[in-house]
Coordinates of C-alpha atoms and ligand atoms in Angstrom, one line a residue:
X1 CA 48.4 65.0 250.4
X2 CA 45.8 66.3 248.0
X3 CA 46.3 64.1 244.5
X4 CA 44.9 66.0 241.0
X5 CA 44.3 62.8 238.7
X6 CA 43.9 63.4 235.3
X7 CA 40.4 63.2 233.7
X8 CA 39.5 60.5 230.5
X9 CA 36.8 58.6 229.6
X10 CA 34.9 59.6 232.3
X11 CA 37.8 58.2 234.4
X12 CA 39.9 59.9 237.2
X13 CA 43.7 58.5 236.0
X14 CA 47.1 58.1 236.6
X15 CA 49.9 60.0 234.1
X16 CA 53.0 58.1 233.5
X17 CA 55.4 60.9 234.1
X18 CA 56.2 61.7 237.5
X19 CA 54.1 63.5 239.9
X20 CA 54.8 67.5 239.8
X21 CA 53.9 70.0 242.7
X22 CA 51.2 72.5 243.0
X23 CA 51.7 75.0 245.3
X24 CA 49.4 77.8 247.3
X25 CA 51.1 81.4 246.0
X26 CA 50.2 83.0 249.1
X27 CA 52.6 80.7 251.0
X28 CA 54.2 78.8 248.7
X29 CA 53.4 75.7 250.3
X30 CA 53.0 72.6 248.4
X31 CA 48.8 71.9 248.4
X32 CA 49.0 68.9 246.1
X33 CA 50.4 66.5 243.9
X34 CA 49.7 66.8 240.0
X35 CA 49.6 63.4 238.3
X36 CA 51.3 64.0 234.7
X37 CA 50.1 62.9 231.3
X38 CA 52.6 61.3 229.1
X39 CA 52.1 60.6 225.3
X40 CA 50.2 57.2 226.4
X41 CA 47.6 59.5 228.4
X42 CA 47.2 61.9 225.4
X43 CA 46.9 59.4 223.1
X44 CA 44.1 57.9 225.8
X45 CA 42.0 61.0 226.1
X46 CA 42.1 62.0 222.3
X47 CA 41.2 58.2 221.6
X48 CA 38.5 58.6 223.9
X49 CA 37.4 62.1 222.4
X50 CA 37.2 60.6 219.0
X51 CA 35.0 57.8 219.4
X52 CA 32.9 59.7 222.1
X53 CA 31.9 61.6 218.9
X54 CA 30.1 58.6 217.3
X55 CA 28.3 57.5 220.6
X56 CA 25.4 58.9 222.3
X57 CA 27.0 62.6 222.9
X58 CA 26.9 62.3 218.8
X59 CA 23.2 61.6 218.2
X60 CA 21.8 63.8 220.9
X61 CA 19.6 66.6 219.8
X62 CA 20.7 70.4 220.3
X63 CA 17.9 70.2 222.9
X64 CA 19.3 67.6 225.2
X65 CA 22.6 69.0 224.4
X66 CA 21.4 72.5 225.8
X67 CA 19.5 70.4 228.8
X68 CA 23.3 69.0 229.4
X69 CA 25.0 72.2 229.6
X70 CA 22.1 74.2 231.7
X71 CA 22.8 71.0 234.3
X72 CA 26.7 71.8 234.4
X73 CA 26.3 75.3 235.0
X74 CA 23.7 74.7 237.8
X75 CA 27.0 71.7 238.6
X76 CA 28.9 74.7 239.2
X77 CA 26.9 76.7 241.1
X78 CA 26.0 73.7 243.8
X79 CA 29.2 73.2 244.4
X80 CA 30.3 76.5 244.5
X81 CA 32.3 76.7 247.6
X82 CA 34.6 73.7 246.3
X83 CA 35.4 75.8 243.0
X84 CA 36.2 78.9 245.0
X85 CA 38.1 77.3 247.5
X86 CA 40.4 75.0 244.8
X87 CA 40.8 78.3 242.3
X88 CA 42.3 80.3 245.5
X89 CA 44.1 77.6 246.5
X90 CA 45.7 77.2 242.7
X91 CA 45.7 80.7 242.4
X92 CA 46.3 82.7 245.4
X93 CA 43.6 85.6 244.4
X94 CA 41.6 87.0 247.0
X95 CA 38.2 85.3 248.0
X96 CA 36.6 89.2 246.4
X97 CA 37.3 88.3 243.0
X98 CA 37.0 84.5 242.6
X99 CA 33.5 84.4 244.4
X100 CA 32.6 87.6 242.2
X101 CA 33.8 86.7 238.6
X102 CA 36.2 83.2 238.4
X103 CA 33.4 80.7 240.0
X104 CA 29.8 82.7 238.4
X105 CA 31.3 83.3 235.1
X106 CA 32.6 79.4 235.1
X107 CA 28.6 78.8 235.7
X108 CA 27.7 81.7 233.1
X109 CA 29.7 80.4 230.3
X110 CA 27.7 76.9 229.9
X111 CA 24.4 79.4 230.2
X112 CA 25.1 81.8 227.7
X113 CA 27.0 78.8 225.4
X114 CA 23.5 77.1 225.9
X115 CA 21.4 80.5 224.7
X116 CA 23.8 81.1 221.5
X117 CA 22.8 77.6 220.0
X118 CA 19.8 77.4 220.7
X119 CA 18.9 80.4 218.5
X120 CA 21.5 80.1 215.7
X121 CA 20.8 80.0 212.2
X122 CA 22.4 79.1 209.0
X123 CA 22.3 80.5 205.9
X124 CA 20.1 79.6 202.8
X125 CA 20.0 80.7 198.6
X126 CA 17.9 80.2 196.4
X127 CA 19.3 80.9 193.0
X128 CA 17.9 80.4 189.3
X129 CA 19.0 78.0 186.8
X130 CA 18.5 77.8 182.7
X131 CA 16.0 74.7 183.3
X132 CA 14.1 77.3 185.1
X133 CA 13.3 74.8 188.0
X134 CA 15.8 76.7 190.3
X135 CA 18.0 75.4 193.1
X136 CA 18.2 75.7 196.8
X137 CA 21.4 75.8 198.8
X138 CA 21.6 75.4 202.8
X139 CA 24.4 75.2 205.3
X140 CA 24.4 72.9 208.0
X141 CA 26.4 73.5 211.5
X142 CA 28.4 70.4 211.9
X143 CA 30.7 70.0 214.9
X144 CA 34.5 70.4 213.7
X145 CA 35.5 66.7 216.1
X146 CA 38.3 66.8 219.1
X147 CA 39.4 70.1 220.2
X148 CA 42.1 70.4 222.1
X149 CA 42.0 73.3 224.6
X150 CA 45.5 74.5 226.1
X151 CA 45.1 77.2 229.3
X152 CA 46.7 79.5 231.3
X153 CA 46.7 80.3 234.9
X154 CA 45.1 83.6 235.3
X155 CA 41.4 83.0 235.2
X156 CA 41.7 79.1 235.2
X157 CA 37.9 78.1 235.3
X158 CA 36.4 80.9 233.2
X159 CA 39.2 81.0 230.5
X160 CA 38.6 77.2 230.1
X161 CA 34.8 77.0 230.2
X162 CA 34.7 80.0 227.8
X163 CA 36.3 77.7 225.2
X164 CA 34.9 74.4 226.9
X165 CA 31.3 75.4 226.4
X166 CA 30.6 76.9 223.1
X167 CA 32.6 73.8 221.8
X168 CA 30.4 70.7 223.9
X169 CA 27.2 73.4 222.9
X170 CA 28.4 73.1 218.9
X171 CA 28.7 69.1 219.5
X172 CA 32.0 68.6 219.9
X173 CA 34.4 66.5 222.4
X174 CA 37.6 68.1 224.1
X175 CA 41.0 67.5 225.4
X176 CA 41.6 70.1 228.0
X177 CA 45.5 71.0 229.1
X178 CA 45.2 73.1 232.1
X179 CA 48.3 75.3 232.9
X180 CA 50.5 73.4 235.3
X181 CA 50.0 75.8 237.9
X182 CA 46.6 75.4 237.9
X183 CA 45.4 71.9 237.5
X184 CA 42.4 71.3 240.2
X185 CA 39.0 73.0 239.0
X186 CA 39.6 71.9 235.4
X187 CA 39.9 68.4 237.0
X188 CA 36.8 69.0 239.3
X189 CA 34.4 70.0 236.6
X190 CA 35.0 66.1 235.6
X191 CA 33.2 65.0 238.5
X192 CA 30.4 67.7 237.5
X193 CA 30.5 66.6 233.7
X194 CA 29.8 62.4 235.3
X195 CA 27.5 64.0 237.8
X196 CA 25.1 65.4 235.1
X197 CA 25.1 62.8 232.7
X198 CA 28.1 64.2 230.3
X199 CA 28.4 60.6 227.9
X200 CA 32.6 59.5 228.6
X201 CA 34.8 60.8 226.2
X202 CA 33.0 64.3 225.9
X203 CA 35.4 66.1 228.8
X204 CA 38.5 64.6 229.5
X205 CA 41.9 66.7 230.9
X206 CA 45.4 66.2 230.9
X207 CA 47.9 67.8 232.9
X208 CA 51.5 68.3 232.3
X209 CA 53.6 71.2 230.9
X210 CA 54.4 72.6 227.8
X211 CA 56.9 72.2 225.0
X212 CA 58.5 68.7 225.2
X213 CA 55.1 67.6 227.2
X214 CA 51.7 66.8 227.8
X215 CA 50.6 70.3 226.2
X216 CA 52.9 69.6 222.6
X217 CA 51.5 66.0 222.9
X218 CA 48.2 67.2 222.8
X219 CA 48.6 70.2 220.0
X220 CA 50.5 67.8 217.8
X221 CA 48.4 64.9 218.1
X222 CA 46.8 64.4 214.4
X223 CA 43.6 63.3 215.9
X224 CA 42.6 66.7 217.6
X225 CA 40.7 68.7 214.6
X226 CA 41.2 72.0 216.1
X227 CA 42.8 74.0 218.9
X228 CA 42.1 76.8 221.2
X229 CA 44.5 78.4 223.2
X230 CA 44.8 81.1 225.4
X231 CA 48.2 82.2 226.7
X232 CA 51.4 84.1 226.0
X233 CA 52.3 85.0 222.1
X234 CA 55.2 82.9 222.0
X235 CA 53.6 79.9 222.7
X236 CA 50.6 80.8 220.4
X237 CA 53.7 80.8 217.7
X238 CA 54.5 77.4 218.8
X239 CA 51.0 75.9 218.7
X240 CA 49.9 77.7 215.2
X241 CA 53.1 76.0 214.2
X242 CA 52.2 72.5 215.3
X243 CA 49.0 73.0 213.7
X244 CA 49.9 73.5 210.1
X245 CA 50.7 70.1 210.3
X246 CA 47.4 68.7 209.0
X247 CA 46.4 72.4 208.3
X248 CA 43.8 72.6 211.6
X249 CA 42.3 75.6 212.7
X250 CA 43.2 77.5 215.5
X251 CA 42.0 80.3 218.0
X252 CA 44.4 82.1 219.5
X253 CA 43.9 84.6 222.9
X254 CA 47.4 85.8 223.6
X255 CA 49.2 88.6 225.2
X256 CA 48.7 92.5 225.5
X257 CA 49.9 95.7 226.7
X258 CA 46.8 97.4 226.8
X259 CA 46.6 100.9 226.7
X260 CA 43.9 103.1 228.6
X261 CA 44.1 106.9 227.4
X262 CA 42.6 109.9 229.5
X263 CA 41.4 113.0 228.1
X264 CA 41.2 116.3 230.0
X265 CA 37.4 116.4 230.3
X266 CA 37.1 112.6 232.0
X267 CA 35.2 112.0 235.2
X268 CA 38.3 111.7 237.6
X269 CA 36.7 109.3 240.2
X270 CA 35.1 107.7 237.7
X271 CA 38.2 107.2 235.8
X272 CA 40.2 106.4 238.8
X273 CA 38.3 103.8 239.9
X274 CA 38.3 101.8 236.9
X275 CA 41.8 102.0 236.1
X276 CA 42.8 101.4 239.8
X277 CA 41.0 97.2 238.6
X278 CA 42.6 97.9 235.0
X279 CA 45.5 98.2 236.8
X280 CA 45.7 96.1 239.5
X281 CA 43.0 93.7 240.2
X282 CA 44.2 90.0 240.0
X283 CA 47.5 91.3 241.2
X284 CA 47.9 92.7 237.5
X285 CA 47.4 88.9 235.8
X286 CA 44.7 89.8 233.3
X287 CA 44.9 89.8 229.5
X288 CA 42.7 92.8 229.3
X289 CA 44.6 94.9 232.0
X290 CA 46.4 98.3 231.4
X291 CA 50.0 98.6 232.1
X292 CA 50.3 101.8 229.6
X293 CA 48.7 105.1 230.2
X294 CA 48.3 108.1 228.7
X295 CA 46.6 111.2 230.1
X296 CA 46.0 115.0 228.6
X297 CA 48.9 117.0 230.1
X298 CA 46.5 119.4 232.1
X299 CA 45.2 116.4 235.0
X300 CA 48.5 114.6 234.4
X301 CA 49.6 115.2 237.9
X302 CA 46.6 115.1 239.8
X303 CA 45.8 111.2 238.3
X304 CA 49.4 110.0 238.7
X305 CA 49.0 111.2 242.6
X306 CA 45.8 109.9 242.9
X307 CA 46.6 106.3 241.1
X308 CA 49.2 106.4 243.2
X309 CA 47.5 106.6 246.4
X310 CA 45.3 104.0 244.9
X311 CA 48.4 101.7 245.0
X312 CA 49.3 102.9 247.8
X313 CA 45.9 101.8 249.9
X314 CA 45.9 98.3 248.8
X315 CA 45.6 95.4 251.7
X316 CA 47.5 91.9 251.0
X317 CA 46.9 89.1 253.2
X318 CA 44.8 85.8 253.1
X319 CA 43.3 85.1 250.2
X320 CA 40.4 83.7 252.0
X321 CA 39.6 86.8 253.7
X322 CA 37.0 88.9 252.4
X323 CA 38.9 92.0 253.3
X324 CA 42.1 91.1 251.2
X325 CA 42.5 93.1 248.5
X326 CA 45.2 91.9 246.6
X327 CA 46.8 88.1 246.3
X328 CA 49.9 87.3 245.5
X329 CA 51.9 86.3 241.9
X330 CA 51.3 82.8 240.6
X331 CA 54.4 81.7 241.3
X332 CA 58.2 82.8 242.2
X333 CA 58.9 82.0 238.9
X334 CA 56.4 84.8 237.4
X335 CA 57.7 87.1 240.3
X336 CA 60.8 86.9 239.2
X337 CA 60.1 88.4 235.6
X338 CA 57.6 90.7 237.0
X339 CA 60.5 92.3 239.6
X340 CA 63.0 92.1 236.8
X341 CA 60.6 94.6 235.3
X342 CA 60.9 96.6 238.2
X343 CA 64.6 96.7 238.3
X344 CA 64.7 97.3 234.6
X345 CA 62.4 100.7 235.2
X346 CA 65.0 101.4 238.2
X347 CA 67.8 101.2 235.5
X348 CA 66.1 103.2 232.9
X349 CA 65.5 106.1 235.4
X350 CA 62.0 106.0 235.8
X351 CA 60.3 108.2 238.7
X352 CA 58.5 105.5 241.8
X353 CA 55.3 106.9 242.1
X354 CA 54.5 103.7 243.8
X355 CA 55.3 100.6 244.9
X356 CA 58.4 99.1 243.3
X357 CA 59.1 96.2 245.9
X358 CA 58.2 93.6 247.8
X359 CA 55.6 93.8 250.5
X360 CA 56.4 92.0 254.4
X361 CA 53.2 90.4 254.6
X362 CA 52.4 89.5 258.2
X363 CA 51.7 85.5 258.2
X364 CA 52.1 84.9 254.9
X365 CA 56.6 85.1 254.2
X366 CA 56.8 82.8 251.9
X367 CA 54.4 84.1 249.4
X368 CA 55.0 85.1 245.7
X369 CA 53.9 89.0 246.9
X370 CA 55.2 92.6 245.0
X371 CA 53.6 96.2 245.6
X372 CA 51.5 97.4 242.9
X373 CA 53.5 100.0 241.0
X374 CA 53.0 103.2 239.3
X375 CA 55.9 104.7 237.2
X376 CA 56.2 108.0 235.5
X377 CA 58.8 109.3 233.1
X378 CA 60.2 106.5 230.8
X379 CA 61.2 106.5 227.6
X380 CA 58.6 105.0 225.1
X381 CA 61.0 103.0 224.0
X382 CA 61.8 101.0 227.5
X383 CA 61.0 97.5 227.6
X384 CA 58.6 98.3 230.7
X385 CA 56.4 99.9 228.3
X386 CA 56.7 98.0 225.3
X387 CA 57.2 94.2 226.9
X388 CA 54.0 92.4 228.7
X389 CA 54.6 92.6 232.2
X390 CA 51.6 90.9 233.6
X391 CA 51.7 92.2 237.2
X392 CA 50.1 94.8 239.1
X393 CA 52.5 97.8 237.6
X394 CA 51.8 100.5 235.2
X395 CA 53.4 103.4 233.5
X396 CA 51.7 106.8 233.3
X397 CA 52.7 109.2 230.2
X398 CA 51.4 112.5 229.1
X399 CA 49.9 113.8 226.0
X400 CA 48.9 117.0 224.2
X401 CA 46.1 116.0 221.8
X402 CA 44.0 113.6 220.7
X403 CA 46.2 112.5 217.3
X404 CA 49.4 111.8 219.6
X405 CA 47.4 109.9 221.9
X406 CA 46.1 107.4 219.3
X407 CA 49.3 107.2 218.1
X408 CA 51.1 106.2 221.6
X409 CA 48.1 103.9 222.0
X410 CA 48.8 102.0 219.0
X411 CA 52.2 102.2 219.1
X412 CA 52.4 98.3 220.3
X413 CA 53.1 95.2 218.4
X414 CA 49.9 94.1 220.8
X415 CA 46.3 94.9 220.2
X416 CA 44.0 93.3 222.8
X417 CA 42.3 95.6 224.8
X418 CA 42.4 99.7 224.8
X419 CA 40.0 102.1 227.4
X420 CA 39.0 105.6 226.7
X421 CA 37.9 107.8 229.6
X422 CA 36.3 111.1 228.6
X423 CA 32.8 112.8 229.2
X424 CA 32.6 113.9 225.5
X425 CA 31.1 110.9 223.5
X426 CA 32.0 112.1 219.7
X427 CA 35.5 111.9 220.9
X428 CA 34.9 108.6 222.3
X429 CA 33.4 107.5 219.1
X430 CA 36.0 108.7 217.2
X431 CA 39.2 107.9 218.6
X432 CA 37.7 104.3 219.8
X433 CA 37.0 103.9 216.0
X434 CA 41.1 104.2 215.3
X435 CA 42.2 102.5 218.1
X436 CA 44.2 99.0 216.4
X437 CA 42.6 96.9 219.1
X438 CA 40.2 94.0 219.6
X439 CA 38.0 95.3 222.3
X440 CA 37.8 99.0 223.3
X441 CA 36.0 100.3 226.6
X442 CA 34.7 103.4 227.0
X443 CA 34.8 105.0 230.6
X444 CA 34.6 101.0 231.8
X445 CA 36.9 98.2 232.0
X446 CA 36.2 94.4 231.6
X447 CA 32.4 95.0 231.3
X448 CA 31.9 91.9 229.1
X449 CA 28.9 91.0 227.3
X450 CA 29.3 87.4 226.3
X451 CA 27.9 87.8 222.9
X452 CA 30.6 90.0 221.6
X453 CA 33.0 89.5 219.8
X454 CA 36.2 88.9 221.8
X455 CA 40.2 88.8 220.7
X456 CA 43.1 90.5 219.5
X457 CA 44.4 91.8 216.6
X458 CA 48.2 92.0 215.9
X459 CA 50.2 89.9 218.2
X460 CA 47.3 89.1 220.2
X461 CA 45.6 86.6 218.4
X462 CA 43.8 84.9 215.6
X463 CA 40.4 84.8 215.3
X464 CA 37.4 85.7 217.6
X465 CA 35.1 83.9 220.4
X466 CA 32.3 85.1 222.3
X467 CA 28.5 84.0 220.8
X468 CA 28.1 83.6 217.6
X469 CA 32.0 84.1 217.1
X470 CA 32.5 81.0 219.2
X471 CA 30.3 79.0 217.4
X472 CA 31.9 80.2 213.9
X473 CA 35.1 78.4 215.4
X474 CA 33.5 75.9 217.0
X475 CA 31.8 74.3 213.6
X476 CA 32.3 73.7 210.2
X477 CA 29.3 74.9 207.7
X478 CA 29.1 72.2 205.2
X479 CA 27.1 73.6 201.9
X480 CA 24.1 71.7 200.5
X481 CA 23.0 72.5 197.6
X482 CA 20.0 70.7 196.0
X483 CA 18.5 70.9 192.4
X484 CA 14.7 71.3 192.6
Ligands
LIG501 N1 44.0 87.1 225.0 C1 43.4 86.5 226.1 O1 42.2 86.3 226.1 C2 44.3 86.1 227.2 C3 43.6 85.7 228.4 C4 44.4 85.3 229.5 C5 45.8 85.3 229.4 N2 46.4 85.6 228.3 C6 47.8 85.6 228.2 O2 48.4 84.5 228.8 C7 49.6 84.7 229.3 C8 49.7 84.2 230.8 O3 49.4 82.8 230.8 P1 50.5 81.6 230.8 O4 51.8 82.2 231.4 O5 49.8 80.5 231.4 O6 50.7 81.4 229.3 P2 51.6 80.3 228.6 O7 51.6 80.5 227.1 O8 53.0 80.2 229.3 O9 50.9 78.9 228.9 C9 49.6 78.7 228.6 C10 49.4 77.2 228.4 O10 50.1 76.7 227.3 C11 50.8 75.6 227.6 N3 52.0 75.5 226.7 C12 53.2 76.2 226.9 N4 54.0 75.9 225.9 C13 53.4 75.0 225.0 C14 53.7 74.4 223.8 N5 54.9 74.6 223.2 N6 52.8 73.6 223.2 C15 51.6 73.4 223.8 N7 51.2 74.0 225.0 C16 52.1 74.8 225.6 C17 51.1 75.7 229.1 O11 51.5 74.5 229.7 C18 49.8 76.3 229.6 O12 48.8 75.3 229.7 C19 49.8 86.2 229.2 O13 50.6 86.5 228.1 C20 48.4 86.7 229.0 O14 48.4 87.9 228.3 C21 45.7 86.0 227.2
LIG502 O1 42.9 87.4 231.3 C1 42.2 87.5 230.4 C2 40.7 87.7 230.6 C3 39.9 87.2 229.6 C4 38.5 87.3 229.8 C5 37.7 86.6 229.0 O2 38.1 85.7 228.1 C6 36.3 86.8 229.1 O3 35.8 87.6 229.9 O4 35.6 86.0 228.5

């Protein structure tokens, strides 16, 4: 059986806990054995992180640094079809969207990462003093030291390259923590990272769980300067708690329940067809994906019909088959929660549009499958449109004007992501403007330029990446200020 070692000092290594499996979703067959970091292994990489600071990594230019991270991306790219194959494998989504967006934007991120530092500035003052003689003040960009990156299992490569590069671009060494269920491409890009020339120490990755594990080794360890995390709110509670001990910064991506609102006057197909992927696409396990939406009474019933039938249409089946349109859940544990949401709509009387089950998929029994799902006529109040879901299921509500519709769209403890579908652009303008979220889309969904800012507000997070954003986290400015 396939073994995932865990990654430090440039070294493929054994955990000292025991081995834990990793299964393929689609089947829920067993693909590997994940060795597990203990506390020794933790201790190992962040050792190795630390003094990989002071070595070679540490007196490189930004140039060579830059040369570095153009070399992983191209890393990526040559061994494309291994990526793909081990994020579908870890993952269970279809061949469609990893070959599309996981795999390029893993490649992208060390591109873009590369772009941002090479053109960064700092700032400079001069200012006057009674001598007359005047003083000049600069900042410098200095990395912040060991970062210790914690991931989920949604997007596994880009999620973790998206923090991964901006912090090796900004000079910095990491300690990555892949989600459990998702241990192998983290692990391959440390082949890449040796490959290219990455000094040891720079990249190293430790698997493991959570609380109680390899993941609170790593966020409590006083030797990691800063942390990054993407993942559920709850846990982002636990790790900003770790790290007020020894006060170290954090960034924090966590949950949503993104709401997508539709005026009377929006390009139907146009409309439909994004919301179908805001919807559904990744089997519903994106951040940014809607699972609350409001529409202007008047095309209320055509676009619950018609997202319906869009439910309706989708093809399960191998992942590795182009034509597959949508994978399975992670795992049976996450299917559990997601059909307990489904039971809990039952309860609460909502109206089935779509979906609501579990799917026979031919070949494939002992997947982690359920039928994207379109509800109508809940209470705002129900957990199914208040709580995260994180599956392909959605709740369709309708409003009269634009005031109640920002309302119910900020009505959420969450604020990650929000879309606004509607021909007429000063609404757009207008209601995007008072819509208490991080990123807003306007007749799109997920169209991402990496040099925007990027996070939540509320209980969606701390703090911002994306270009220059990134690097702001990444770095500490350190303040000269010289007497002339
Ligand atoms: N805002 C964003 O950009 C964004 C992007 C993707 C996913 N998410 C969120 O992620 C969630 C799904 O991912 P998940 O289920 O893997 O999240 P999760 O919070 O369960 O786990 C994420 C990671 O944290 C680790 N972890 C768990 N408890 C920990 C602890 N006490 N200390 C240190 N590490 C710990 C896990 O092992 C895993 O590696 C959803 O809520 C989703 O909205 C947010
Ligand atoms: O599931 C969450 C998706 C997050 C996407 C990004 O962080 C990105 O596109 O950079």
């Amino acid at each position: 059986m396939n073994r995932v070692q865990n990654f430090i000092d440039g070294q493929f290594v054994d955990g000292s806990e025991p081995d834990f499996e990793n299964r393929f979703p689609a089947t829920g067959e067993v693909v590997s054995a994940v060795s597990c970091a203990g506390q020794d292994e933790v201790d190992r990489a962040v050792r190795a992180a630390k003094k990989a600071l002071t070595g070679p990594w540490g007196k490189m230019s930004v140039a060579e640094r830059i040369a570095l991270l153009r070399k992983l991306a191209d890393g990526i790219q040559a061994r494309f079809d291994e990526f793909l194959s081990a994020e579908i494998k870890d993952t269970g989504k279809p061949i469609s969207i990893a070959s599309h967006i996981d795999i390029p934007r893993g490649a992208a991120n060390f591109n873009v990462f590369a772009d941002q530092i090479a053109t960064v500035s700092t700032e400079t003052f001069q200012m006057a003093t009674p001598d007359g003689n005047g003083a000049l003040n600069y900042a410098l960009r200095m990395p912040r030291g060991v970062i210790g990156v914690v991931c989920p299992w949604n997007l596994p490569l880009l999620l973790m390259t998206w923090k991964v590069a901006p912090a090796l671009a900004c000079g910095n060494t990491v300690v990555v923590k892949p989600s459990e269920e998702t241990p192998t491409t983290a692990t391959l890009l440390g082949e890449v990272m040796n490959a290219v020339g990455i000094p040891h120490g720079v990249y190293n990755v430790v698997h493991g769980f959570g609380g109680g594990s390899t993941g609170e080794f790593l966020t409590s360890h006083p030797d990691v300067d800063a942390i990054t995390f993407t993942g559920e709110t709850v846990t982002g509670e636990a790790i900003m708690a770790a790290a007020s001990n020894g006060v170290r910064p954090v960034s924090l991506e966590l949950g949503g329940k993104n709401p997508a609102v539709v005026f009377d006057d929006a390009d139907i197909d146009a409309t439909l067809e994004g919301l179908g992927r805001s919807c559904f696409a990744n089997t519903g396990q994106v951040c940014l994906g809607t699972e609350r939406v409001y529409v202007q009474r008047g095309i209320f019933d055509e676009l619950v019909e018609k997202l319906g039938a869009k439910a309706k249409a989708y093809k399960f089946g191998d992942p590795f088959d182009k034509a597959t349109g949508m994978g399975p859940l992670i795992s049976a544990e996450h299917r559990r929660k997601v059909l307990g949401f489904y039971d809990k709509a039952r309860a609460d009387g909502a109206t089935i549009v779509a979906g609501g089950g579990v799917p026979d998929v031919d070949g494939f029994p002992g997947g982690y499958w359920v039928e994207p799902t379109v509800w109508t006529g809940l209470s705002a109040d129900s957990a199914v449109v208040t709580d995260e879901i994180f599956g392909p299921c959605t709740h369709l509500m309708p409003f009269d004007d634009e005031d109640e519709a920002v309302a119910l769209a900020n009505a959420s403890p969450y604020g990650l992501a929000a879309s606004i579908w509607t021909t007429n652009l000063t609404r757009a303008h207008r209601v995007a403007a008072q819509v208490d979220s991080g990123i807003t889309w306007v007749n799109c969904w997920f169209l991402r330029d990496l040099r925007t800012p990027f996070g939540g507000s509320k209980r969606s997070g701390i703090g911002r990446e994306g270009g220059i954003h990134s690097l702001e986290f990444y770095t500490e400015l350190r303040n000269v200020c010289i007497k002339l």
